[in-house]
Coordinates of C-alpha atoms and ligand atoms in Angstrom, one line a residue:
M599 CA 20.8 -24.2 -18.4
T600 CA 18.2 -24.8 -21.3
A601 CA 14.2 -24.2 -21.2
T602 CA 13.6 -27.8 -21.1
E603 CA 10.1 -29.0 -20.7
T604 CA 9.6 -32.9 -21.5
A605 CA 6.3 -34.5 -20.9
T606 CA 3.1 -32.9 -23.0
T607 CA -0.3 -32.3 -20.9
A608 CA 0.1 -29.2 -18.2
T609 CA -1.5 -32.3 -15.6
E610 CA 1.5 -35.2 -16.9
K611 CA 4.1 -32.4 -17.0
T612 CA 7.0 -33.3 -14.2
T613 CA 9.5 -31.8 -15.9
F614 CA 10.0 -27.4 -15.1
D615 CA 13.2 -25.1 -15.3
V616 CA 11.9 -23.9 -12.0
L617 CA 10.0 -24.9 -9.0
V618 CA 9.2 -23.3 -6.3
I619 CA 8.4 -25.0 -3.2
G620 CA 5.4 -23.6 -1.2
A621 CA 2.7 -20.7 -2.4
G622 CA 2.6 -18.4 0.6
I623 CA 3.5 -14.4 -0.1
S624 CA 6.5 -15.3 -1.8
G625 CA 5.8 -18.5 -3.6
M626 CA 3.0 -16.6 -5.2
Y627 CA 4.7 -13.6 -6.2
Q628 CA 7.7 -15.3 -7.2
L629 CA 5.1 -17.4 -9.8
H630 CA 4.1 -14.4 -11.2
L631 CA 7.4 -12.9 -11.9
L632 CA 9.9 -16.0 -13.6
R633 CA 6.9 -16.6 -15.8
E634 CA 6.7 -13.2 -17.2
E635 CA 9.7 -14.1 -17.9
G636 CA 8.7 -17.2 -20.1
L637 CA 10.4 -20.3 -17.7
S638 CA 8.6 -22.9 -17.5
V639 CA 7.6 -23.6 -13.3
R640 CA 5.1 -25.9 -11.0
V641 CA 4.6 -24.0 -7.3
L642 CA 4.4 -27.2 -4.6
E643 CA 2.3 -26.3 -1.9
A644 CA 0.9 -28.2 1.4
G645 CA -1.5 -26.3 1.9
S646 CA -5.2 -26.4 -0.2
D647 CA -5.1 -22.6 -1.6
V648 CA -2.8 -19.7 -1.8
G649 CA -1.4 -17.4 1.1
G650 CA 0.5 -19.4 3.3
T651 CA 0.3 -17.7 7.2
W652 CA -2.8 -16.9 6.6
H653 CA -3.9 -19.9 5.1
W654 CA -2.5 -21.5 8.0
N655 CA -2.6 -19.2 10.7
R656 CA -6.3 -19.2 10.9
Y657 CA -6.7 -18.6 15.3
P658 CA -9.6 -17.1 16.7
G659 CA -7.6 -13.8 16.7
A660 CA -5.2 -13.7 13.7
R661 CA -5.0 -10.1 12.6
L662 CA -1.7 -8.6 10.8
D663 CA 0.3 -5.8 13.1
S664 CA 1.6 -4.1 10.0
E665 CA -0.9 -1.4 9.1
S666 CA -2.7 -3.1 6.4
Y667 CA -2.0 -1.1 3.4
S668 CA 1.6 -1.4 4.3
Y669 CA 1.7 -5.1 4.3
Q670 CA 0.0 -5.4 -0.2
Y671 CA 1.4 -6.3 -2.9
A672 CA 2.8 -3.3 -4.4
F673 CA 3.4 -5.5 -7.9
A674 CA -0.7 -5.5 -7.7
T675 CA -0.9 -2.5 -9.2
D676 CA -4.7 -2.9 -10.3
M677 CA -5.5 -4.1 -6.8
L678 CA -4.1 -1.5 -5.0
E679 CA -6.6 0.6 -7.4
D680 CA -9.8 -1.4 -6.3
W681 CA -8.7 -3.1 -3.0
D682 CA -10.4 -1.0 0.6
W683 CA -8.7 -2.1 3.7
S684 CA -11.8 -2.1 6.1
E685 CA -9.5 -2.1 8.9
L686 CA -6.1 -0.3 9.7
F687 CA -4.5 -3.4 10.7
A688 CA -6.6 -6.5 9.2
G689 CA -8.4 -10.1 10.5
Q690 CA -6.7 -13.4 8.3
P691 CA -10.0 -13.8 7.0
E692 CA -9.5 -10.4 5.3
L693 CA -6.1 -10.7 4.1
E694 CA -7.4 -14.2 3.0
R695 CA -9.2 -12.9 0.1
Y696 CA -6.9 -10.7 -0.5
Y697 CA -4.4 -13.8 -1.3
Q698 CA -7.2 -15.6 -2.3
T699 CA -8.0 -12.5 -5.0
V700 CA -4.5 -12.1 -6.2
A701 CA -4.1 -15.5 -7.2
D702 CA -7.9 -15.5 -9.5
R703 CA -6.7 -11.8 -10.7
Y704 CA -3.2 -12.9 -11.5
D705 CA -4.7 -16.7 -12.4
L706 CA -1.7 -18.0 -10.8
R707 CA -3.4 -20.9 -9.6
R708 CA -3.2 -23.1 -12.9
D709 CA 0.9 -24.1 -12.2
I710 CA -0.3 -24.7 -8.7
E711 CA -0.4 -28.7 -6.9
F712 CA -2.5 -27.8 -3.9
D713 CA -1.9 -31.0 -1.0
T714 CA 1.2 -31.4 -2.1
R715 CA 3.6 -31.6 0.3
V716 CA 7.8 -32.1 -0.6
T717 CA 8.7 -34.6 2.1
A718 CA 12.7 -34.9 -0.1
M719 CA 15.0 -34.6 -2.6
A720 CA 17.8 -35.2 -3.7
F721 CA 20.9 -32.4 -6.1
D722 CA 21.6 -35.1 -9.7
E723 CA 25.7 -34.1 -9.9
Q724 CA 25.6 -35.8 -13.2
A725 CA 22.7 -34.1 -14.3
N726 CA 22.7 -30.5 -12.3
T727 CA 19.2 -31.2 -11.3
W728 CA 17.0 -31.8 -7.9
T729 CA 14.8 -34.0 -8.0
V730 CA 11.3 -32.9 -5.5
T731 CA 9.7 -36.0 -3.7
T732 CA 5.5 -35.1 -2.7
D733 CA 3.2 -36.8 -0.4
T734 CA 1.3 -37.1 -3.1
G735 CA 3.7 -39.4 -4.6
K736 CA 4.5 -37.7 -8.2
T737 CA 8.0 -36.6 -8.6
F738 CA 9.2 -33.3 -9.9
V739 CA 12.5 -32.0 -11.6
A740 CA 14.6 -28.9 -12.3
P741 CA 17.7 -27.8 -12.7
L742 CA 16.0 -25.2 -10.3
V743 CA 14.8 -24.6 -7.6
I744 CA 13.1 -21.5 -5.5
T745 CA 12.3 -22.4 -1.4
C746 CA 10.0 -19.5 -0.4
T747 CA 8.4 -22.1 3.1
G748 CA 8.5 -18.8 5.0
V749 CA 10.1 -18.4 8.3
L750 CA 7.3 -19.8 11.2
S751 CA 5.8 -22.1 9.5
A752 CA 6.9 -24.9 11.5
P753 CA 4.9 -25.0 14.0
I754 CA 6.1 -26.3 17.3
Y755 CA 4.2 -28.6 21.0
P756 CA 6.0 -29.0 23.9
H757 CA 7.6 -31.5 25.1
I758 CA 5.3 -32.9 27.9
P759 CA 4.4 -36.5 29.2
G760 CA 1.2 -37.7 27.7
I761 CA 0.7 -35.0 25.5
D762 CA -1.4 -37.7 22.6
R763 CA -3.0 -38.7 25.3
F764 CA -6.2 -35.9 25.4
K765 CA -9.8 -36.6 24.8
G766 CA -10.4 -34.0 24.2
E767 CA -10.4 -31.3 20.9
R768 CA -6.8 -30.8 20.7
Y769 CA -5.1 -27.4 18.7
H770 CA -2.3 -25.2 17.2
T771 CA -2.4 -22.6 16.1
A772 CA -0.8 -23.1 13.1
L773 CA -2.7 -25.2 11.9
W774 CA -6.1 -24.0 12.8
P775 CA -8.7 -26.0 11.2
A776 CA -10.6 -24.2 8.5
E777 CA -13.9 -25.8 10.1
T778 CA -15.5 -23.9 12.9
V779 CA -14.7 -24.6 15.9
T780 CA -16.7 -23.7 18.9
L781 CA -15.2 -22.9 22.4
E782 CA -18.3 -20.9 23.4
N783 CA -19.3 -22.0 27.5
K784 CA -16.0 -24.5 27.0
K785 CA -13.4 -25.0 29.3
V786 CA -9.9 -24.6 27.3
I787 CA -6.3 -24.2 28.2
V788 CA -3.4 -21.5 26.2
I789 CA 0.0 -22.7 26.6
G790 CA 1.2 -19.7 25.3
T791 CA 1.7 -16.1 25.2
G792 CA 4.0 -14.9 22.6
A793 CA 2.2 -12.5 19.5
T794 CA 0.2 -15.7 18.7
G795 CA -0.8 -16.9 22.3
I796 CA -1.4 -13.1 23.2
Q797 CA -4.1 -12.8 20.7
A798 CA -5.6 -16.5 20.3
I799 CA -5.9 -15.9 24.3
T800 CA -8.1 -12.1 23.9
E801 CA -10.5 -14.2 21.7
V802 CA -11.2 -17.1 23.7
A803 CA -11.6 -15.0 26.6
K804 CA -15.0 -13.4 25.4
T805 CA -16.4 -16.6 25.0
A806 CA -15.1 -20.0 27.0
G807 CA -16.5 -20.8 30.3
H808 CA -13.1 -20.7 32.2
L809 CA -9.9 -20.2 30.0
T810 CA -6.5 -20.9 32.0
V811 CA -3.5 -19.0 30.4
F812 CA -0.3 -20.9 30.4
Q813 CA 2.2 -18.6 31.2
R814 CA 6.2 -19.8 30.3
T815 CA 7.5 -16.3 30.0
A816 CA 6.0 -12.8 30.5
N817 CA 6.1 -10.3 27.0
W818 CA 6.1 -7.3 26.6
A819 CA 3.0 -6.1 24.9
V820 CA 2.1 -2.9 23.4
P821 CA -1.7 -2.0 22.5
L822 CA -2.4 -2.5 19.0
R823 CA -4.7 0.8 18.5
N824 CA -7.0 -1.2 15.1
Q825 CA -9.6 1.5 13.7
A826 CA -12.1 1.2 11.2
M827 CA -11.4 2.0 8.2
T828 CA -13.1 5.5 5.8
P829 CA -14.1 5.7 2.9
E830 CA -11.8 8.7 3.0
R831 CA -9.2 7.4 4.3
M832 CA -8.7 5.1 2.1
A833 CA -8.2 7.3 -0.7
E834 CA -6.4 9.6 1.1
I835 CA -4.2 6.0 2.2
R836 CA -4.6 4.8 -1.9
A837 CA -3.6 8.5 -3.3
G838 CA -0.1 7.8 -1.4
Y839 CA 0.8 4.2 -2.8
P840 CA 4.0 5.6 -4.7
D841 CA 6.0 7.3 -2.2
M842 CA 4.5 5.0 0.6
F843 CA 6.2 1.8 -1.6
E844 CA 9.5 3.5 -2.2
N845 CA 9.7 5.5 1.1
L846 CA 9.5 1.3 2.9
Q847 CA 11.8 -0.4 1.0
H848 CA 14.2 2.5 2.9
T849 CA 12.7 1.7 6.3
F850 CA 14.9 -0.3 9.1
S851 CA 11.9 -3.8 8.4
G852 CA 9.8 -2.1 5.3
F853 CA 7.6 -0.5 8.4
L854 CA 5.2 2.3 8.6
H855 CA 7.1 3.2 11.8
D856 CA 11.5 4.0 12.2
W857 CA 13.7 4.1 14.8
D858 CA 13.1 7.4 15.9
P859 CA 16.9 8.6 15.4
V860 CA 16.5 11.7 18.3
P861 CA 17.6 9.6 21.4
T862 CA 16.1 9.5 25.0
T863 CA 18.5 10.9 26.0
A864 CA 18.0 14.3 23.8
Y865 CA 15.2 14.2 27.2
T866 CA 14.5 16.0 30.2
P867 CA 12.6 13.4 32.4
E868 CA 9.4 15.2 31.8
E869 CA 9.7 14.8 27.8
L870 CA 10.7 11.9 27.7
Q871 CA 7.4 10.8 29.8
E872 CA 5.7 13.4 26.5
R873 CA 7.7 11.5 23.8
F874 CA 6.9 7.8 25.6
Q875 CA 3.3 8.9 26.0
Q876 CA 2.8 9.9 21.9
A877 CA 4.3 6.6 21.4
W878 CA 2.8 5.0 23.5
N879 CA -1.4 5.8 21.5
G880 CA 0.0 5.7 18.1
P881 CA -0.8 1.9 16.3
G882 CA 1.2 -0.8 15.8
F883 CA 4.8 -0.6 15.6
A884 CA 5.5 3.0 16.6
K885 CA 6.0 1.9 20.1
W886 CA 9.0 0.0 19.4
M887 CA 10.0 1.0 16.0
G888 CA 9.5 3.8 16.6
L889 CA 10.6 4.5 19.7
P890 CA 13.9 6.3 20.0
N891 CA 17.0 4.8 18.8
D892 CA 19.0 3.8 21.9
I893 CA 16.4 1.8 22.8
A894 CA 17.3 -1.1 21.0
S895 CA 20.9 -0.5 21.9
S896 CA 21.5 0.3 24.9
A897 CA 20.1 -0.7 28.4
E898 CA 19.9 1.7 30.0
A899 CA 17.5 4.3 27.5
N900 CA 15.2 0.2 27.1
Q901 CA 14.9 0.1 31.1
K902 CA 13.3 3.1 30.8
W903 CA 10.4 2.6 28.1
C904 CA 10.7 -0.8 30.4
D905 CA 9.8 1.4 33.3
F906 CA 7.1 3.8 31.3
L907 CA 5.2 0.6 29.8
V908 CA 5.1 -1.7 33.5
E909 CA 3.3 1.4 35.4
R910 CA 0.0 0.7 32.5
I911 CA 0.6 -2.4 33.2
R912 CA -0.3 -2.1 37.2
E913 CA -2.9 0.4 35.7
R914 CA -4.4 -2.4 33.2
V915 CA -4.3 -4.7 35.8
T916 CA -6.7 -4.3 38.5
D917 CA -5.2 -8.0 41.0
P918 CA -1.0 -6.6 42.4
A919 CA 0.0 -9.9 42.2
T920 CA -1.3 -11.2 38.2
A921 CA 0.2 -8.1 36.8
A922 CA 3.4 -8.6 38.3
L923 CA 3.4 -12.4 37.1
L924 CA 2.4 -10.1 33.6
T925 CA 4.9 -8.1 34.6
P926 CA 8.8 -9.4 31.9
N927 CA 12.2 -9.4 34.5
D928 CA 13.6 -11.8 32.4
H929 CA 14.3 -9.0 28.8
Y930 CA 14.7 -6.1 28.1
F931 CA 11.8 -4.9 25.2
G932 CA 12.2 -6.0 21.3
T933 CA 14.3 -8.4 22.3
K934 CA 11.8 -10.9 21.5
R935 CA 8.9 -10.0 18.6
V936 CA 6.7 -7.4 20.4
P937 CA 3.2 -8.4 20.3
C938 CA 0.4 -6.2 19.6
E939 CA -2.7 -7.1 21.9
S940 CA -6.1 -5.5 22.3
G941 CA -7.2 -5.9 25.6
Y942 CA -4.8 -8.4 26.7
Y943 CA -4.3 -7.0 30.0
E944 CA -8.0 -6.8 30.7
V945 CA -8.5 -10.7 29.6
F946 CA -7.0 -11.3 33.4
N947 CA -9.4 -8.9 35.4
Q948 CA -12.0 -11.1 34.3
D949 CA -13.7 -14.0 36.5
N950 CA -13.7 -17.1 34.0
V951 CA -9.2 -16.2 33.5
D952 CA -6.8 -17.6 35.6
L953 CA -2.7 -17.0 34.8
I954 CA -0.6 -19.9 35.8
S955 CA 2.8 -19.4 35.6
L956 CA 5.3 -22.9 34.7
K957 CA 8.3 -21.2 35.7
Q958 CA 6.5 -21.1 39.6
N959 CA 4.1 -24.1 38.9
P960 CA 5.5 -26.7 35.8
I961 CA 2.5 -28.6 33.7
L962 CA 3.9 -32.8 35.0
E963 CA 1.5 -33.7 32.1
I964 CA -0.9 -34.0 30.3
T965 CA -3.8 -36.1 31.3
E966 CA -7.0 -37.1 29.4
T967 CA -9.1 -34.6 30.5
G968 CA -7.2 -32.2 31.0
V969 CA -3.2 -31.1 32.1
R970 CA -1.5 -32.7 35.7
T971 CA 0.5 -29.5 37.2
E972 CA 2.8 -29.5 40.5
T973 CA -0.6 -28.4 42.7
G974 CA -3.3 -29.8 40.7
D975 CA -4.9 -31.2 37.9
I976 CA -6.9 -29.4 35.2
D977 CA -10.1 -30.4 33.3
A978 CA -10.5 -29.4 30.1
D979 CA -12.5 -29.9 27.3
V980 CA -10.2 -27.4 24.9
I981 CA -6.5 -27.1 25.0
I982 CA -4.8 -24.7 22.5
F983 CA -0.9 -24.7 21.6
A984 CA 0.6 -21.3 21.2
T985 CA 3.8 -22.5 20.6
G986 CA 5.6 -21.2 18.0
F987 CA 7.8 -22.8 15.5
E988 CA 11.1 -24.0 14.7
A989 CA 12.0 -20.7 13.1
F990 CA 13.7 -19.5 10.0
S991 CA 15.1 -23.1 9.5
G992 CA 12.1 -25.0 10.6
A993 CA 10.5 -26.0 7.2
L994 CA 13.1 -26.4 4.7
K995 CA 15.2 -28.5 7.7
R996 CA 11.7 -30.6 7.5
I997 CA 12.5 -31.3 3.9
D998 CA 14.8 -34.5 3.6
I999 CA 18.1 -32.3 1.0
T1000 CA 20.6 -34.0 0.1
G1001 CA 23.4 -32.4 -1.5
V1002 CA 26.8 -32.8 -3.2
G1003 CA 27.9 -36.2 -1.2
G1004 CA 25.5 -37.1 -0.5
I1005 CA 26.0 -34.3 2.8
T1006 CA 21.9 -33.8 3.8
L1007 CA 20.9 -30.0 4.7
E1008 CA 20.2 -31.0 8.2
Q1009 CA 23.9 -32.1 8.3
A1010 CA 25.1 -29.1 6.9
W1011 CA 23.3 -26.9 9.6
S1012 CA 23.3 -29.2 12.3
D1013 CA 26.4 -26.6 14.1
G1014 CA 23.3 -24.4 13.7
P1015 CA 22.2 -22.8 9.8
V1016 CA 24.6 -21.5 7.8
T1017 CA 24.3 -19.8 4.7
Y1018 CA 26.2 -17.0 1.6
L1019 CA 23.7 -13.9 2.3
G1020 CA 20.4 -16.4 3.4
V1021 CA 19.3 -17.0 -0.5
Q1022 CA 22.2 -20.5 -0.8
V1023 CA 23.5 -22.8 1.6
A1024 CA 26.9 -24.5 0.1
G1025 CA 27.5 -28.0 -1.2
F1026 CA 23.4 -27.5 -2.4
P1027 CA 24.1 -25.6 -5.8
N1028 CA 20.9 -24.6 -8.1
L1029 CA 18.5 -24.5 -5.2
F1030 CA 18.0 -20.5 -3.1
I1031 CA 16.3 -20.0 -0.3
M1032 CA 13.4 -16.7 -0.1
G1033 CA 12.6 -16.9 3.3
G1034 CA 15.1 -18.0 5.9
P1035 CA 17.7 -18.4 8.2
H1036 CA 20.1 -14.8 7.7
G1037 CA 18.1 -13.5 5.0
K1038 CA 16.4 -10.9 5.3
G1039 CA 13.6 -13.1 2.5
G1040 CA 10.1 -12.9 4.7
H1041 CA 11.2 -11.2 7.8
G1042 CA 9.7 -7.7 9.1
N1043 CA 6.7 -6.6 7.0
G1044 CA 7.1 -10.0 4.5
P1045 CA 5.7 -8.6 1.1
R1046 CA 8.3 -5.8 1.2
C1047 CA 11.2 -7.6 2.9
A1048 CA 10.1 -10.3 0.5
E1049 CA 10.0 -8.8 -2.9
K1050 CA 13.3 -7.1 -3.8
V1051 CA 14.4 -10.4 -2.7
Q1052 CA 12.6 -12.3 -4.8
E1053 CA 13.2 -9.9 -8.5
W1054 CA 16.5 -10.6 -7.6
M1055 CA 15.5 -14.2 -7.9
T1056 CA 14.3 -13.6 -10.8
D1057 CA 16.8 -11.1 -12.4
F1058 CA 19.5 -14.0 -11.4
A1059 CA 17.1 -16.8 -12.6
K1060 CA 17.6 -15.3 -16.2
H1061 CA 20.9 -14.9 -16.5
I1062 CA 21.4 -18.8 -15.6
F1063 CA 18.8 -20.3 -18.0
D1064 CA 20.0 -17.2 -20.8
E1065 CA 24.3 -18.2 -20.3
S1066 CA 23.3 -21.8 -20.3
I1067 CA 25.2 -22.2 -16.5
V1068 CA 24.3 -25.0 -15.5
R1069 CA 25.1 -24.7 -11.3
V1070 CA 25.6 -22.5 -9.5
E1071 CA 26.4 -23.2 -6.1
A1072 CA 27.7 -20.9 -2.8
D1073 CA 31.1 -20.8 -2.3
P1074 CA 31.9 -22.7 1.3
A1075 CA 35.0 -19.0 2.1
A1076 CA 31.4 -16.3 1.2
Q1077 CA 29.9 -18.4 3.9
R1078 CA 32.0 -18.4 6.2
E1079 CA 32.6 -14.9 6.1
W1080 CA 28.5 -14.0 5.8
S1081 CA 28.0 -16.3 8.1
D1082 CA 30.2 -14.7 11.0
E1083 CA 29.4 -11.7 10.2
V1084 CA 25.2 -12.6 10.9
Q1085 CA 26.0 -13.6 13.9
E1086 CA 29.0 -11.5 14.5
R1087 CA 27.5 -8.9 14.3
A1088 CA 23.3 -10.5 15.8
M1089 CA 26.2 -10.6 19.5
K1090 CA 26.3 -7.1 20.2
G1091 CA 23.1 -6.1 21.0
L1092 CA 20.7 -7.2 24.1
M1093 CA 18.9 -9.3 22.1
A1094 CA 21.7 -11.9 22.5
Q1095 CA 20.5 -11.5 26.5
T1096 CA 17.7 -13.2 25.4
K1097 CA 16.3 -16.6 25.3
S1098 CA 14.1 -16.3 22.1
A1099 CA 13.4 -18.2 18.8
F1100 CA 15.9 -16.0 16.9
F1101 CA 18.3 -18.3 18.3
G1102 CA 16.6 -20.8 18.1
D1103 CA 16.0 -20.9 22.1
N1104 CA 12.4 -22.3 22.3
L1105 CA 12.9 -25.0 21.1
A1106 CA 13.4 -28.1 23.7
D1107 CA 16.2 -29.2 24.6
D1108 CA 15.8 -32.4 24.3
D1109 CA 14.5 -31.4 20.6
P1110 CA 16.3 -33.0 17.8
A1111 CA 15.7 -30.2 16.2
K1112 CA 17.7 -27.6 18.7
P1113 CA 20.7 -26.4 16.3
R1114 CA 24.8 -27.7 19.0
K1115 CA 26.0 -23.5 18.7
R1116 CA 23.4 -21.0 20.1
T1117 CA 23.0 -19.2 17.0
Y1118 CA 21.3 -16.0 15.5
L1119 CA 19.1 -16.6 12.5
A1120 CA 17.6 -13.5 11.1
Y1121 CA 20.1 -10.4 10.4
V1122 CA 20.9 -7.6 12.0
G1123 CA 21.1 -5.3 9.6
A1124 CA 18.7 -3.0 7.3
L1125 CA 17.1 -4.1 4.1
D1126 CA 17.8 -1.5 2.3
E1127 CA 21.5 -2.6 3.1
Y1128 CA 20.6 -6.2 3.1
V1129 CA 19.1 -5.4 -0.5
D1130 CA 22.4 -3.5 -1.6
R1131 CA 24.5 -6.4 -1.4
L1132 CA 22.6 -8.6 -3.1
K1133 CA 22.4 -5.7 -6.2
N1134 CA 25.6 -5.6 -5.7
L1135 CA 26.1 -9.8 -6.2
T1136 CA 24.6 -8.7 -10.1
K1137 CA 26.3 -5.6 -10.9
N1138 CA 29.6 -7.1 -10.2
G1139 CA 28.8 -10.7 -11.9
Y1140 CA 28.0 -12.9 -8.8
P1141 CA 31.2 -12.9 -6.5
G1142 CA 30.3 -15.4 -4.0
F1143 CA 29.5 -18.1 -5.9
V1144 CA 30.5 -20.8 -7.8
I1145 CA 29.2 -20.9 -12.2
T1146 CA 29.6 -23.4 -14.4
S1147 CA 28.1 -22.9 -17.8
Ligands
NAP380 P1 6.8 -17.5 19.9 O1 6.8 -16.0 20.4 O2 7.8 -17.8 20.1 O3 5.8 -17.9 21.1 C1 5.7 -18.9 21.5 C2 5.3 -19.1 22.5 O4 4.9 -20.4 23.2 C3 5.9 -18.6 23.5 O5 5.0 -17.9 24.9 C4 7.2 -19.7 24.3 O6 7.5 -19.3 25.5 C5 5.6 -20.6 24.7 N1 6.3 -22.2 24.7 C6 7.2 -22.4 23.9 N2 7.2 -23.7 24.4 C7 7.2 -23.8 25.6 C8 6.6 -24.7 25.8 N3 7.4 -26.1 25.3 N4 5.9 -25.2 27.8 C9 6.0 -23.4 27.5 N5 5.5 -23.0 26.8 C10 6.2 -22.5 25.7 O7 5.8 -17.3 18.3 P2 4.3 -17.5 18.6 O8 3.3 -16.5 19.4 O9 3.4 -17.9 17.4 O10 4.8 -16.1 17.2 C11 5.7 -16.3 15.9 C12 5.9 -15.2 15.0 O11 4.6 -14.8 14.7 C13 6.1 -14.2 15.6 O12 7.7 -13.7 16.0 C14 5.3 -13.0 14.6 O13 6.9 -13.1 13.9 C15 4.7 -13.5 14.1 N6 3.0 -13.3 14.4 C16 2.6 -12.2 14.0 C17 1.7 -12.2 14.2 C18 1.3 -10.3 13.3 O14 2.5 -10.0 12.6 N7 -0.1 -9.9 13.5 C19 0.8 -12.5 15.4 C20 0.8 -12.9 15.6 C21 2.8 -14.4 15.6 P3 8.7 -18.3 26.0 O15 8.3 -17.3 25.4 O16 9.1 -19.0 26.9 O17 9.3 -19.1 24.9

């Protein structure tokens, strides 16, 4: 490829070396890296500003559950010097401000087209370029497209009859309006009790007149243990940044907490309770990734931790029937995303809060004034859908992507996503995925998992332009091997026994987006293992890709 630019001014220009889709955590860094290499880049972003997840998910209570300082850009070195985090686990407004400040400092916005949603893209087999169509009517062309569309950015609504009939206010947590939403003294319904719902419910319950929570599946939630940061603590953390960033490349998913190699079997029953109590008292994922590592693989070990958690729920929820309803009975701990909470269980001791199990009392329909259940109508001023996402693949499938021979990505993935190393799909040359199925990019501690993948991508992009390569495409055999490996490894673990968004089980059976085969959507291995595999490609001349100069 040669670095070609066809038009004269920045605003008129529609042909670039690289088009990046998405200006979230990944897209911002990708832009910075590619620009440093002298490539002409345009980022197309559906939102009105940078930040991705932290731009869209502005629902009440939205907050990090990775420690704030572990979740910032390592590359933004001047900000490491002068950005003080106000809380151990920052709330959405602070995170949004952080990513906006990065955009200011690194002058990123001049190369980002905001309020521009990519609707379709088609590969031109003669020119070896992608034509990218947007909802503004503007079309862009580039030989290389890199998607940074996020793994949790395609919201889903439940398939409940009458969902559009409701005359009150209706919000999805991932599409929360920027304008202030007042819930004070209102009758509010929240549907969904995942990591998002649990944060939102805790916050909404503080001011709502009445809150009804609809729970489909009880979740194993653990205390976040947020606290204010002091200047002394911030100084201490800042002094340790170089070591921290290096260490985080070698924890399982880029978190500060890592699986403890001492298994539960090494402890006496009394010692194990002490070990569990120590984890329980710790921050955030100390109670997940910081646990004895056999909890991730052994049903027996996992059950011991579940038993400990059941006791904590019983201690915190006054009504035994409500405590029982809040106690998971169908999945092992950590086989779904573990929500971190700050007073969630106590919410159900409040007089203004009701919990309804959808398994016992399903919603039959949504009416003009609320919801109709089997046991009666519940009126609401506001319905909040905390019902999650078409995870990992949804954002890409919602773009009409046509590759070689007129095959669409949706067709290629109809049996479930297949990829080569999570970065490419056979039949879609010159298209690279930075956060999607089967990869580690953007999954786990977002910035930590994304950055090495994007640095690898930047080296590859430079190689492509330096060597006048016109076409790079995943070899179907390499893709098969990788996709089979991902699936086989996932099926060996406890996660395979649980219905979860990691397998697309959260999509309704009648949802056309639901893959025909139950496919694991993420990547089961450790971050450094994944990054090493990418780096080995670079060292060995990119095996598994068909490269045409
Ligand atoms: P989620 O984990 O998929 O939870 C969605 C909830 O909605 C679940 O309780 C689900 O029930 C329920 N639900 C889905 N479809 C439904 C339907 N048709 N009827 C009734 N209930 C339905 O989604 P999420 O809570 O938005 O979390 C998504 C991801 O966002 C998490 O995995 C996490 O990675 C991320 N997140 C991160 C943070 C953070 O970093 N602080 C905070 C929040 C979220 P089932 O369990 O039965 O499917």
